[in-house]
mmCIF file of C-alpha atoms and ligand atoms in Angstrom:
data_model
loop_
_atom_site.group_PDB
_atom_site.id
_atom_site.type_symbol
_atom_site.label_atom_id
_atom_site.label_comp_id
_atom_site.label_asym_id
_atom_site.label_seq_id
_atom_site.Cartn_x
_atom_site.Cartn_y
_atom_site.Cartn_z
ATOM 1 C CA MET A 4 10.801 -5.106 -3.250
ATOM 2 C CA ASN A 5 13.975 -3.941 -1.607
ATOM 3 C CA ASN A 6 14.628 -5.609 1.740
ATOM 4 C CA PRO A 7 15.211 -4.934 4.539
ATOM 5 C CA ARG A 8 12.899 -1.942 4.618
ATOM 6 C CA LEU A 9 11.594 0.347 7.330
ATOM 7 C CA THR A 10 8.008 1.430 6.937
ATOM 8 C CA THR A 11 6.711 4.609 8.563
ATOM 9 C CA ASN A 12 3.061 5.031 9.486
ATOM 10 C CA LEU A 13 2.697 8.816 9.235
ATOM 11 C CA GLN A 14 -0.893 8.747 10.620
ATOM 12 C CA ALA A 15 0.312 7.074 13.815
ATOM 13 C CA ILE A 16 2.946 9.767 14.260
ATOM 14 C CA HIS A 17 0.420 12.532 13.661
ATOM 15 C CA HIS A 18 -1.947 10.892 16.166
ATOM 16 C CA ASN A 19 0.741 10.626 18.854
ATOM 17 C CA ALA A 20 2.013 14.157 18.375
ATOM 18 C CA SER A 21 -1.424 15.754 18.406
ATOM 19 C CA THR A 22 -2.531 13.670 21.421
ATOM 20 C CA LEU A 23 0.560 14.802 23.418
ATOM 21 C CA VAL A 24 0.157 18.470 22.305
ATOM 22 C CA THR A 25 -3.492 18.316 23.430
ATOM 23 C CA GLN A 26 -2.758 16.617 26.747
ATOM 24 C CA LEU A 27 0.040 19.112 27.583
ATOM 25 C CA GLN A 28 -1.883 22.186 26.610
ATOM 26 C CA PRO A 29 -3.806 22.435 29.949
ATOM 27 C CA LEU A 30 -0.436 22.420 31.689
ATOM 28 C CA SER A 31 0.697 25.303 29.425
ATOM 29 C CA ILE A 32 3.473 23.117 28.079
ATOM 30 C CA GLU A 33 4.312 23.401 24.397
ATOM 31 C CA VAL A 34 5.971 20.656 22.374
ATOM 32 C CA CYS A 35 9.098 20.643 20.310
ATOM 33 C CA GLY A 36 8.816 17.619 18.002
ATOM 34 C CA VAL A 37 12.192 15.863 17.860
ATOM 35 C CA THR A 38 12.888 14.247 14.473
ATOM 36 C CA LYS A 39 16.493 13.060 15.099
ATOM 37 C CA ALA A 40 15.655 9.356 15.130
ATOM 38 C CA THR A 41 14.242 9.753 11.593
ATOM 39 C CA LEU A 42 17.284 11.647 10.226
ATOM 40 C CA GLY A 43 15.199 14.770 9.899
ATOM 41 C CA ASN A 44 12.594 13.110 7.635
ATOM 42 C CA PRO A 45 10.521 15.980 6.095
ATOM 43 C CA GLU A 46 7.359 13.801 5.873
ATOM 44 C CA VAL A 47 7.569 13.074 9.587
ATOM 45 C CA ALA A 48 8.311 16.764 10.263
ATOM 46 C CA LYS A 49 5.196 17.822 8.377
ATOM 47 C CA GLN A 50 3.047 15.591 10.604
ATOM 48 C CA LEU A 51 4.639 17.077 13.762
ATOM 49 C CA ILE A 52 3.973 20.617 12.480
ATOM 50 C CA ASP A 53 0.392 19.845 11.519
ATOM 51 C CA ALA A 54 -0.177 18.266 14.949
ATOM 52 C CA GLY A 55 0.574 21.543 16.654
ATOM 53 C CA THR A 56 4.221 21.336 17.791
ATOM 54 C CA THR A 57 5.674 24.828 18.051
ATOM 55 C CA SER A 58 9.153 23.852 16.836
ATOM 56 C CA LEU A 59 11.183 20.935 15.507
ATOM 57 C CA GLY A 60 14.211 19.541 17.372
ATOM 58 C CA GLU A 61 17.240 18.029 15.618
ATOM 59 C CA SER A 62 20.589 16.944 16.935
ATOM 60 C CA ARG A 63 22.531 17.041 13.622
ATOM 61 C CA ILE A 64 23.040 19.994 11.334
ATOM 62 C CA GLU A 65 22.827 17.684 8.318
ATOM 63 C CA ASN A 66 19.274 16.831 9.281
ATOM 64 C CA VAL A 67 18.354 20.484 9.865
ATOM 65 C CA GLU A 68 19.638 21.233 6.347
ATOM 66 C CA ARG A 69 17.623 18.322 4.951
ATOM 67 C CA LEU A 70 14.467 19.787 6.510
ATOM 68 C CA ARG A 71 15.254 23.275 5.154
ATOM 69 C CA HIS A 72 15.976 21.942 1.673
ATOM 70 C CA ALA A 73 12.596 20.173 1.761
ATOM 71 C CA GLY A 74 10.969 23.586 2.276
ATOM 72 C CA ILE A 75 10.272 23.319 6.017
ATOM 73 C CA THR A 76 10.109 26.850 7.464
ATOM 74 C CA HIS A 77 8.924 25.938 10.961
ATOM 75 C CA PRO A 78 11.306 27.039 13.778
ATOM 76 C CA ILE A 79 14.054 24.438 14.254
ATOM 77 C CA MET A 80 16.089 23.950 17.416
ATOM 78 C CA LEU A 81 19.491 22.332 17.276
ATOM 79 C CA ILE A 82 19.236 20.207 20.442
ATOM 80 C CA ARG A 83 22.895 19.293 20.650
ATOM 81 C CA SER A 84 25.450 21.945 21.479
ATOM 82 C CA PRO A 85 26.841 23.235 18.136
ATOM 83 C CA MET A 86 30.304 22.095 17.043
ATOM 84 C CA PRO A 87 32.518 25.141 16.798
ATOM 85 C CA SER A 88 33.435 24.019 13.244
ATOM 86 C CA GLN A 89 29.767 24.123 12.222
ATOM 87 C CA VAL A 90 28.562 27.484 13.606
ATOM 88 C CA ALA A 91 28.104 29.001 10.176
ATOM 89 C CA ARG A 92 25.726 26.216 9.153
ATOM 90 C CA VAL A 93 23.940 26.369 12.499
ATOM 91 C CA VAL A 94 23.276 30.141 12.203
ATOM 92 C CA ALA A 95 22.223 29.762 8.545
ATOM 93 C CA HIS A 96 19.696 26.950 9.109
ATOM 94 C CA ALA A 97 18.650 26.616 12.783
ATOM 95 C CA ASP A 98 16.690 29.358 14.570
ATOM 96 C CA ILE A 99 17.733 28.284 18.049
ATOM 97 C CA SER A 100 20.411 26.115 19.595
ATOM 98 C CA LEU A 101 20.826 24.562 22.989
ATOM 99 C CA ASN A 102 24.145 25.694 24.479
ATOM 100 C CA THR A 103 26.440 25.236 27.444
ATOM 101 C CA GLU A 104 29.736 26.845 26.332
ATOM 102 C CA LEU A 105 30.233 30.611 26.284
ATOM 103 C CA GLY A 106 32.958 30.222 23.643
ATOM 104 C CA VAL A 107 30.552 28.511 21.273
ATOM 105 C CA ILE A 108 27.911 31.191 21.823
ATOM 106 C CA GLU A 109 30.537 33.904 21.144
ATOM 107 C CA ALA A 110 31.329 32.116 17.856
ATOM 108 C CA LEU A 111 27.601 31.969 17.016
ATOM 109 C CA SER A 112 27.461 35.682 17.735
ATOM 110 C CA LEU A 113 30.237 36.548 15.335
ATOM 111 C CA GLU A 114 28.681 34.337 12.701
ATOM 112 C CA ALA A 115 25.217 35.828 13.231
ATOM 113 C CA LEU A 116 26.705 39.280 12.704
ATOM 114 C CA SER A 117 28.408 38.285 9.517
ATOM 115 C CA GLN A 118 25.276 36.592 8.158
ATOM 116 C CA ASP A 119 23.113 39.494 9.372
ATOM 117 C CA ARG A 120 20.881 37.121 11.244
ATOM 118 C CA GLN A 121 19.652 36.687 14.825
ATOM 119 C CA HIS A 122 20.318 33.392 16.579
ATOM 120 C CA GLY A 123 18.333 32.229 19.598
ATOM 121 C CA VAL A 124 20.061 30.543 22.465
ATOM 122 C CA ILE A 125 18.692 28.274 25.208
ATOM 123 C CA LEU A 126 21.177 27.770 28.041
ATOM 124 C CA MET A 127 21.197 24.129 29.275
ATOM 125 C CA VAL A 128 21.503 23.682 33.054
ATOM 126 C CA GLU A 129 23.058 20.619 34.733
ATOM 127 C CA LEU A 130 20.594 19.066 37.168
ATOM 128 C CA GLY A 131 22.283 15.764 37.881
ATOM 129 C CA ASP A 132 22.210 13.566 34.799
ATOM 130 C CA LEU A 133 25.772 14.687 33.930
ATOM 131 C CA ARG A 134 25.516 15.102 30.213
ATOM 132 C CA GLU A 135 25.253 18.659 28.862
ATOM 133 C CA GLY A 136 24.580 21.509 31.209
ATOM 134 C CA ILE A 137 26.047 24.546 33.008
ATOM 135 C CA MET A 138 26.484 24.044 36.706
ATOM 136 C CA LEU A 139 23.655 25.757 38.610
ATOM 137 C CA GLU A 140 25.894 28.304 40.320
ATOM 138 C CA ASP A 141 27.441 29.403 37.015
ATOM 139 C CA VAL A 142 24.277 29.983 35.011
ATOM 140 C CA GLU A 143 23.744 33.598 36.047
ATOM 141 C CA ALA A 144 27.273 34.667 35.063
ATOM 142 C CA VAL A 145 27.015 32.942 31.667
ATOM 143 C CA LEU A 146 23.556 34.481 31.066
ATOM 144 C CA ARG A 147 24.912 37.993 31.872
ATOM 145 C CA ALA A 148 27.695 37.470 29.315
ATOM 146 C CA VAL A 149 25.434 36.006 26.599
ATOM 147 C CA ARG A 150 22.958 38.833 26.950
ATOM 148 C CA GLN A 151 25.631 41.259 25.792
ATOM 149 C CA LEU A 152 26.438 39.393 22.637
ATOM 150 C CA PRO A 153 25.261 40.984 19.399
ATOM 151 C CA GLY A 154 23.279 38.783 17.008
ATOM 152 C CA ILE A 155 22.244 36.511 19.884
ATOM 153 C CA TYR A 156 18.956 36.587 21.757
ATOM 154 C CA VAL A 157 18.363 34.608 24.893
ATOM 155 C CA LYS A 158 15.341 32.452 24.242
ATOM 156 C CA GLY A 159 15.296 30.657 27.579
ATOM 157 C CA ILE A 160 16.848 27.948 29.661
ATOM 158 C CA GLY A 161 16.462 24.172 29.789
ATOM 159 C CA THR A 162 17.675 20.900 31.083
ATOM 160 C CA ASN A 163 18.056 17.370 29.958
ATOM 161 C CA LEU A 164 17.700 14.349 32.257
ATOM 162 C CA ALA A 165 17.416 10.566 31.909
ATOM 163 C CA CYS A 166 19.832 10.281 28.943
ATOM 164 C CA GLN A 167 23.287 9.705 30.377
ATOM 165 C CA SER A 168 22.747 8.577 33.953
ATOM 166 C CA GLY A 169 19.044 7.744 34.029
ATOM 167 C CA VAL A 170 18.198 10.553 36.489
ATOM 168 C CA ILE A 171 14.402 10.772 36.634
ATOM 169 C CA PRO A 172 12.650 14.119 36.206
ATOM 170 C CA ASP A 173 10.686 14.818 39.366
ATOM 171 C CA ASN A 174 9.238 17.693 41.443
ATOM 172 C CA THR A 175 12.635 18.207 43.063
ATOM 173 C CA ASN A 176 14.799 18.749 39.988
ATOM 174 C CA MET A 177 12.009 20.467 38.006
ATOM 175 C CA SER A 178 11.428 22.873 40.891
ATOM 176 C CA GLN A 179 15.167 23.645 40.899
ATOM 177 C CA LEU A 180 14.803 24.716 37.291
ATOM 178 C CA SER A 181 11.717 26.832 38.047
ATOM 179 C CA ASP A 182 13.377 28.477 41.058
ATOM 180 C CA LEU A 183 16.405 29.232 38.941
ATOM 181 C CA VAL A 184 14.173 30.940 36.382
ATOM 182 C CA ASP A 185 12.559 33.100 39.099
ATOM 183 C CA SER A 186 15.918 34.089 40.532
ATOM 184 C CA LEU A 187 17.500 34.843 37.114
ATOM 185 C CA GLU A 188 14.525 36.916 35.995
ATOM 186 C CA SER A 189 14.591 39.042 39.162
ATOM 187 C CA SER A 190 18.347 39.532 39.409
ATOM 188 C CA LEU A 191 18.772 40.276 35.674
ATOM 189 C CA ASP A 192 15.458 42.033 35.279
ATOM 190 C CA MET A 193 14.507 40.069 32.163
ATOM 191 C CA GLU A 194 11.941 37.476 31.064
ATOM 192 C CA LEU A 195 12.835 34.023 29.906
ATOM 193 C CA GLU A 196 10.426 32.846 27.274
ATOM 194 C CA ILE A 197 11.118 29.125 26.991
ATOM 195 C CA ILE A 198 11.699 26.965 30.041
ATOM 196 C CA SER A 199 12.434 23.598 28.486
ATOM 197 C CA GLY A 200 12.090 20.879 31.135
ATOM 198 C CA GLY A 201 13.364 17.931 29.210
ATOM 199 C CA ASN A 202 12.395 15.014 26.940
ATOM 200 C CA SER A 203 10.001 12.048 26.789
ATOM 201 C CA ALA A 204 11.277 10.967 30.219
ATOM 202 C CA ASN A 205 9.493 14.029 31.679
ATOM 203 C CA LEU A 206 6.012 12.802 30.737
ATOM 204 C CA VAL A 207 5.523 10.580 33.775
ATOM 205 C CA TRP A 208 6.275 13.631 35.954
ATOM 206 C CA ALA A 209 4.185 16.023 33.874
ATOM 207 C CA PHE A 210 1.095 13.781 33.876
ATOM 208 C CA GLY A 211 1.531 12.763 37.490
ATOM 209 C CA VAL A 212 -1.304 13.614 39.923
ATOM 210 C CA ASP A 213 1.030 15.541 42.278
ATOM 211 C CA SER A 214 3.221 17.152 39.663
ATOM 212 C CA HIS A 215 4.306 20.700 40.303
ATOM 213 C CA ILE A 216 4.711 22.122 36.825
ATOM 214 C CA GLY A 217 6.063 25.465 38.053
ATOM 215 C CA ARG A 218 7.662 27.528 35.270
ATOM 216 C CA ILE A 219 8.211 24.553 32.884
ATOM 217 C CA ASN A 220 6.438 25.489 29.601
ATOM 218 C CA HIS A 221 8.253 23.385 26.988
ATOM 219 C CA LEU A 222 9.261 19.786 26.379
ATOM 220 C CA ARG A 223 11.334 18.245 23.570
ATOM 221 C CA LEU A 224 9.615 15.013 22.596
ATOM 222 C CA GLY A 225 11.014 12.336 20.297
ATOM 223 C CA GLU A 226 10.541 8.745 21.388
ATOM 224 C CA SER A 227 7.110 9.302 22.937
ATOM 225 C CA ILE A 228 5.822 10.644 19.648
ATOM 226 C CA LEU A 229 7.584 8.123 17.459
ATOM 227 C CA LEU A 230 7.040 4.972 19.527
ATOM 228 C CA GLY A 231 4.199 5.913 21.902
ATOM 229 C CA ARG A 232 6.102 5.334 25.136
ATOM 230 C CA GLU A 233 7.594 7.226 27.976
ATOM 231 C CA THR A 234 11.277 6.587 28.646
ATOM 232 C CA VAL A 235 11.666 6.223 32.407
ATOM 233 C CA HIS A 236 10.118 2.738 32.469
ATOM 234 C CA ARG A 237 9.596 2.419 28.709
ATOM 235 C CA SER A 238 5.920 1.810 29.275
ATOM 236 C CA HIS A 239 3.268 2.463 26.698
ATOM 237 C CA ILE A 240 1.443 5.814 27.042
ATOM 238 C CA GLU A 241 -2.269 5.231 27.039
ATOM 239 C CA GLY A 242 -3.979 6.520 23.902
ATOM 240 C CA LEU A 243 -0.799 6.573 21.834
ATOM 241 C CA LYS A 244 0.033 4.280 18.956
ATOM 242 C CA ASP A 245 3.096 1.995 19.194
ATOM 243 C CA ASN A 246 3.153 0.849 15.594
ATOM 244 C CA ALA A 247 4.521 3.832 13.715
ATOM 245 C CA PHE A 248 7.614 1.927 12.490
ATOM 246 C CA THR A 249 7.950 -1.619 11.144
ATOM 247 C CA LEU A 250 11.119 -3.290 9.932
ATOM 248 C CA THR A 251 10.494 -5.887 7.264
ATOM 249 C CA ALA A 252 13.025 -8.464 6.104
ATOM 250 C CA GLU A 253 13.113 -11.633 4.071
ATOM 251 C CA VAL A 254 13.420 -15.308 4.984
ATOM 252 C CA ILE A 255 16.499 -16.886 3.375
ATOM 253 C CA GLU A 256 16.511 -20.295 5.117
ATOM 254 C CA SER A 257 13.772 -22.310 6.741
ATOM 255 C CA ASN A 258 14.602 -25.758 8.105
ATOM 256 C CA THR A 259 14.030 -28.239 10.852
ATOM 257 C CA LYS A 260 17.178 -28.587 12.912
ATOM 258 C CA PRO A 261 18.295 -29.837 16.312
ATOM 259 C CA ALA A 262 17.504 -27.450 19.161
ATOM 260 C CA ASN A 263 21.107 -27.733 20.452
ATOM 261 C CA PRO A 264 24.415 -27.001 18.668
ATOM 262 C CA TRP A 265 26.987 -29.748 18.496
ATOM 263 C CA GLY A 266 30.775 -29.783 18.489
ATOM 264 C CA SER A 267 33.010 -28.126 21.093
ATOM 265 C CA ARG A 268 32.071 -24.493 21.610
ATOM 266 C CA GLY A 269 33.896 -21.222 22.195
ATOM 267 C CA GLU A 270 32.867 -17.624 21.663
ATOM 268 C CA ASN A 271 30.504 -16.654 18.818
ATOM 269 C CA ALA A 272 31.272 -14.024 16.138
ATOM 270 C CA PHE A 273 30.706 -11.232 18.657
ATOM 271 C CA GLY A 274 32.706 -12.670 21.545
ATOM 272 C CA GLU A 275 29.630 -13.850 23.412
ATOM 273 C CA GLU A 276 29.451 -17.189 25.209
ATOM 274 C CA HIS A 277 26.190 -18.924 24.415
ATOM 275 C CA PRO A 278 24.187 -20.141 27.350
ATOM 276 C CA ARG A 279 23.493 -23.826 26.991
ATOM 277 C CA GLN A 280 19.959 -24.370 25.767
ATOM 278 C CA HIS A 281 18.127 -26.945 27.879
ATOM 279 C CA ARG A 282 16.117 -28.198 24.985
ATOM 280 C CA GLU A 283 15.816 -31.510 23.288
ATOM 281 C CA GLY A 284 14.817 -32.710 19.881
ATOM 282 C CA LEU A 285 14.139 -30.730 16.737
ATOM 283 C CA VAL A 286 12.907 -27.215 16.195
ATOM 284 C CA HIS A 287 12.011 -25.195 13.124
ATOM 285 C CA ARG A 288 14.721 -22.565 12.584
ATOM 286 C CA VAL A 289 14.306 -19.652 10.247
ATOM 287 C CA ILE A 290 17.021 -17.317 9.051
ATOM 288 C CA VAL A 291 16.055 -13.788 8.041
ATOM 289 C CA ALA A 292 18.400 -11.562 5.979
ATOM 290 C CA LEU A 293 18.728 -8.954 8.685
ATOM 291 C CA GLY A 294 21.672 -8.421 11.044
ATOM 292 C CA ARG A 295 23.680 -6.020 13.139
ATOM 293 C CA GLN A 296 24.656 -4.128 10.015
ATOM 294 C CA ASP A 297 21.019 -3.259 9.562
ATOM 295 C CA THR A 298 19.635 -2.699 13.063
ATOM 296 C CA ASP A 299 20.063 -3.478 16.749
ATOM 297 C CA PRO A 300 18.587 -7.025 16.834
ATOM 298 C CA SER A 301 18.120 -6.892 20.613
ATOM 299 C CA GLY A 302 15.581 -4.117 20.008
ATOM 300 C CA LEU A 303 13.386 -6.146 17.674
ATOM 301 C CA THR A 304 10.103 -7.788 18.575
ATOM 302 C CA ALA A 305 9.387 -10.846 16.443
ATOM 303 C CA PRO A 306 6.033 -11.328 14.736
ATOM 304 C CA GLU A 307 3.577 -13.714 16.423
ATOM 305 C CA GLY A 308 4.605 -17.331 16.155
ATOM 306 C CA PHE A 309 8.330 -16.588 16.115
ATOM 307 C CA THR A 310 11.015 -16.081 18.781
ATOM 308 C CA ILE A 311 14.405 -14.539 18.172
ATOM 309 C CA ILE A 312 17.274 -16.988 18.967
ATOM 310 C CA GLY A 313 20.231 -14.821 18.001
ATOM 311 C CA SER A 314 21.882 -12.620 15.449
ATOM 312 C CA SER A 315 25.214 -11.882 13.737
ATOM 313 C CA SER A 316 26.284 -9.204 11.195
ATOM 314 C CA ASP A 317 23.915 -10.351 8.493
ATOM 315 C CA HIS A 318 21.668 -13.074 9.910
ATOM 316 C CA LEU A 319 18.787 -13.069 12.325
ATOM 317 C CA VAL A 320 17.970 -16.591 13.587
ATOM 318 C CA LEU A 321 14.449 -17.298 14.714
ATOM 319 C CA GLU A 322 12.491 -20.231 15.903
ATOM 320 C CA SER A 323 9.196 -20.701 14.264
ATOM 321 C CA LEU A 324 6.691 -22.095 16.753
ATOM 322 C CA ASP A 325 4.160 -23.317 14.186
ATOM 323 C CA GLY A 326 6.667 -24.375 11.575
ATOM 324 C CA GLU A 327 5.269 -22.035 8.931
ATOM 325 C CA ALA A 328 7.836 -19.897 7.117
ATOM 326 C CA SER A 329 8.875 -20.176 3.541
ATOM 327 C CA VAL A 330 12.020 -18.859 1.820
ATOM 328 C CA GLY A 331 11.300 -15.514 0.249
ATOM 329 C CA GLN A 332 8.501 -14.767 2.770
ATOM 330 C CA GLU A 333 8.650 -11.379 4.450
ATOM 331 C CA LEU A 334 8.530 -11.018 8.247
ATOM 332 C CA SER A 335 7.804 -7.733 9.970
ATOM 333 C CA PHE A 336 9.340 -6.689 13.295
ATOM 334 C CA ALA A 337 8.431 -3.954 15.753
ATOM 335 C CA VAL A 338 11.409 -1.789 16.776
ATOM 336 C CA ASN A 339 12.541 -0.048 19.941
ATOM 337 C CA TYR A 340 14.429 3.235 19.841
ATOM 338 C CA ALA A 341 17.845 1.638 19.449
ATOM 339 C CA ALA A 342 16.683 -0.615 16.643
ATOM 340 C CA LEU A 343 14.880 2.285 14.968
ATOM 341 C CA LEU A 344 17.980 4.534 15.098
ATOM 342 C CA ALA A 345 20.265 1.800 13.816
ATOM 343 C CA ALA A 346 17.881 0.915 10.939
ATOM 344 C CA MET A 347 17.485 4.583 9.994
ATOM 345 C CA THR A 348 21.222 5.095 9.836
ATOM 346 C CA SER A 349 22.076 1.791 8.047
ATOM 347 C CA PRO A 350 22.959 2.155 4.376
ATOM 348 C CA PHE A 351 21.325 -1.295 3.840
ATOM 349 C CA VAL A 352 17.849 -0.442 5.067
ATOM 350 C CA ARG A 353 15.459 1.258 2.711
ATOM 351 C CA CYS A 354 13.446 3.882 4.523
HETATM 352 C C1 PLP B 298 17.161 13.210 21.961
HETATM 353 C C2 PLP B 298 16.924 14.435 22.750
HETATM 354 C C3 PLP B 298 15.624 14.768 23.086
HETATM 355 C C4 PLP B 298 14.418 13.885 22.760
HETATM 356 O O1 PLP B 298 14.465 12.749 23.603
HETATM 357 P P1 PLP B 298 13.322 11.667 23.555
HETATM 358 O O2 PLP B 298 13.680 10.738 24.680
HETATM 359 O O3 PLP B 298 13.430 10.990 22.219
HETATM 360 O O4 PLP B 298 12.054 12.337 23.778
HETATM 361 C C5 PLP B 298 15.416 15.956 23.776
HETATM 362 N N1 PLP B 298 16.453 16.738 24.136
HETATM 363 C C6 PLP B 298 17.696 16.463 23.812
HETATM 364 C C7 PLP B 298 18.817 17.377 24.204
HETATM 365 C C8 PLP B 298 18.000 15.257 23.163
HETATM 366 O O5 PLP B 298 19.278 14.969 22.859
#
C-alpha cells in the first residue's frame, strides 16, 4: 500500500450533490458542481453530472483539459478569469468563463473567431468581497461592449463573496445583484440567462426562512458538495455526508515519552514558539509519516483516541490516549478544505 493516500467516497459526493440540487430546485436555483479541489477528477465529475448539476466549474485550464480528455462533454465553466496567455486553451475546452476584464474578453473573441467557436461569458460583479468583480457602476458599459464582440455570447452575470474578505451573502447584496439584472435587461433590452449568486457560502442565505432569492438562479458549489458544509460558519449541512475524503498515513514511531520537552528552547522548524505544556509525567507519543509536504496538518481531524500535538515537513506527532498504536499501523484522518487541497496537490499523496 502506498502511503499517504487520499481516499474518495464517490457515493458520498453523489449524495451531497443530488441533495443540494433537489433542495435548490424549488428555489429555481441550478447548481454548477465545482471540481477544483479534486484537480478536475473525472470520477468526481461523473457523480456531479449524474446528480443533476447543469455544469462543472473549474479554476484551472489544466483541470478542464483533464476532464475533456477523460471524455466529459458536460458544459464546463472556467471560474477564474482566464489568463491572457491561455485564451486559446480556454476557448478550445471551456464553454463559458467568468470574466472581469474587457481586454481578456476581446482576446477570447479573437480566439473564438479563429477557432470557429462560440464562447460564453459571465461578467462578475464586485459586491464588496474585493476579489474579482467589475464595479457596479461600470457593468453596463462593459456589457454593452462585450455584446458587440463576435464569437462571444453573454451568458449572464455573477458575483463571488466570502472568499477574500469573508463578506457574507445576504438579502442586501443578493438584491443588489438582482436589481442590477433588472436594470441591465431593461436598458439593454436583453435577457440574462444565468444569474450566478455565488458559492457554498450562499447556502445559509438561500435556505434561510426570510431569504429573498430574487433573480438568482445559479450557484457554484464546491466545498458544500465535497465536505458537506456551508462556508460562512463552516457548519455541517443537515442531510449531507462529511466523510467523502479520508487521508490515511502510516505510524513510524510509537513510544512512551515525557509530556514536556527538555533543554533550552527556541523556535521550532517553522519559526513558531511552542506554548509551554502544563503537563506532567509520561504520555504515549505516536509519529505518523505525514507532514506539511503532504497536507495542511492544521486541517486534519485525528481518529478517535488520538490528539494532534504538532507537525513539521514530514512528521505528524500525536498523543495516543489509550496507548494503542503500532509501527506500520495505518491511521485515517478527516480533512478540511485546506487539508484536502494540499493533499490533492502534493506529489507525495496518492489519490
Ligand atoms: C472556488 C470557487 C467556487 C466554489 O467555492 P466553494 O466555497 O468551494 O463552494 C465558486 N466560485 C468561484 C469563483 C470560486 O473560485
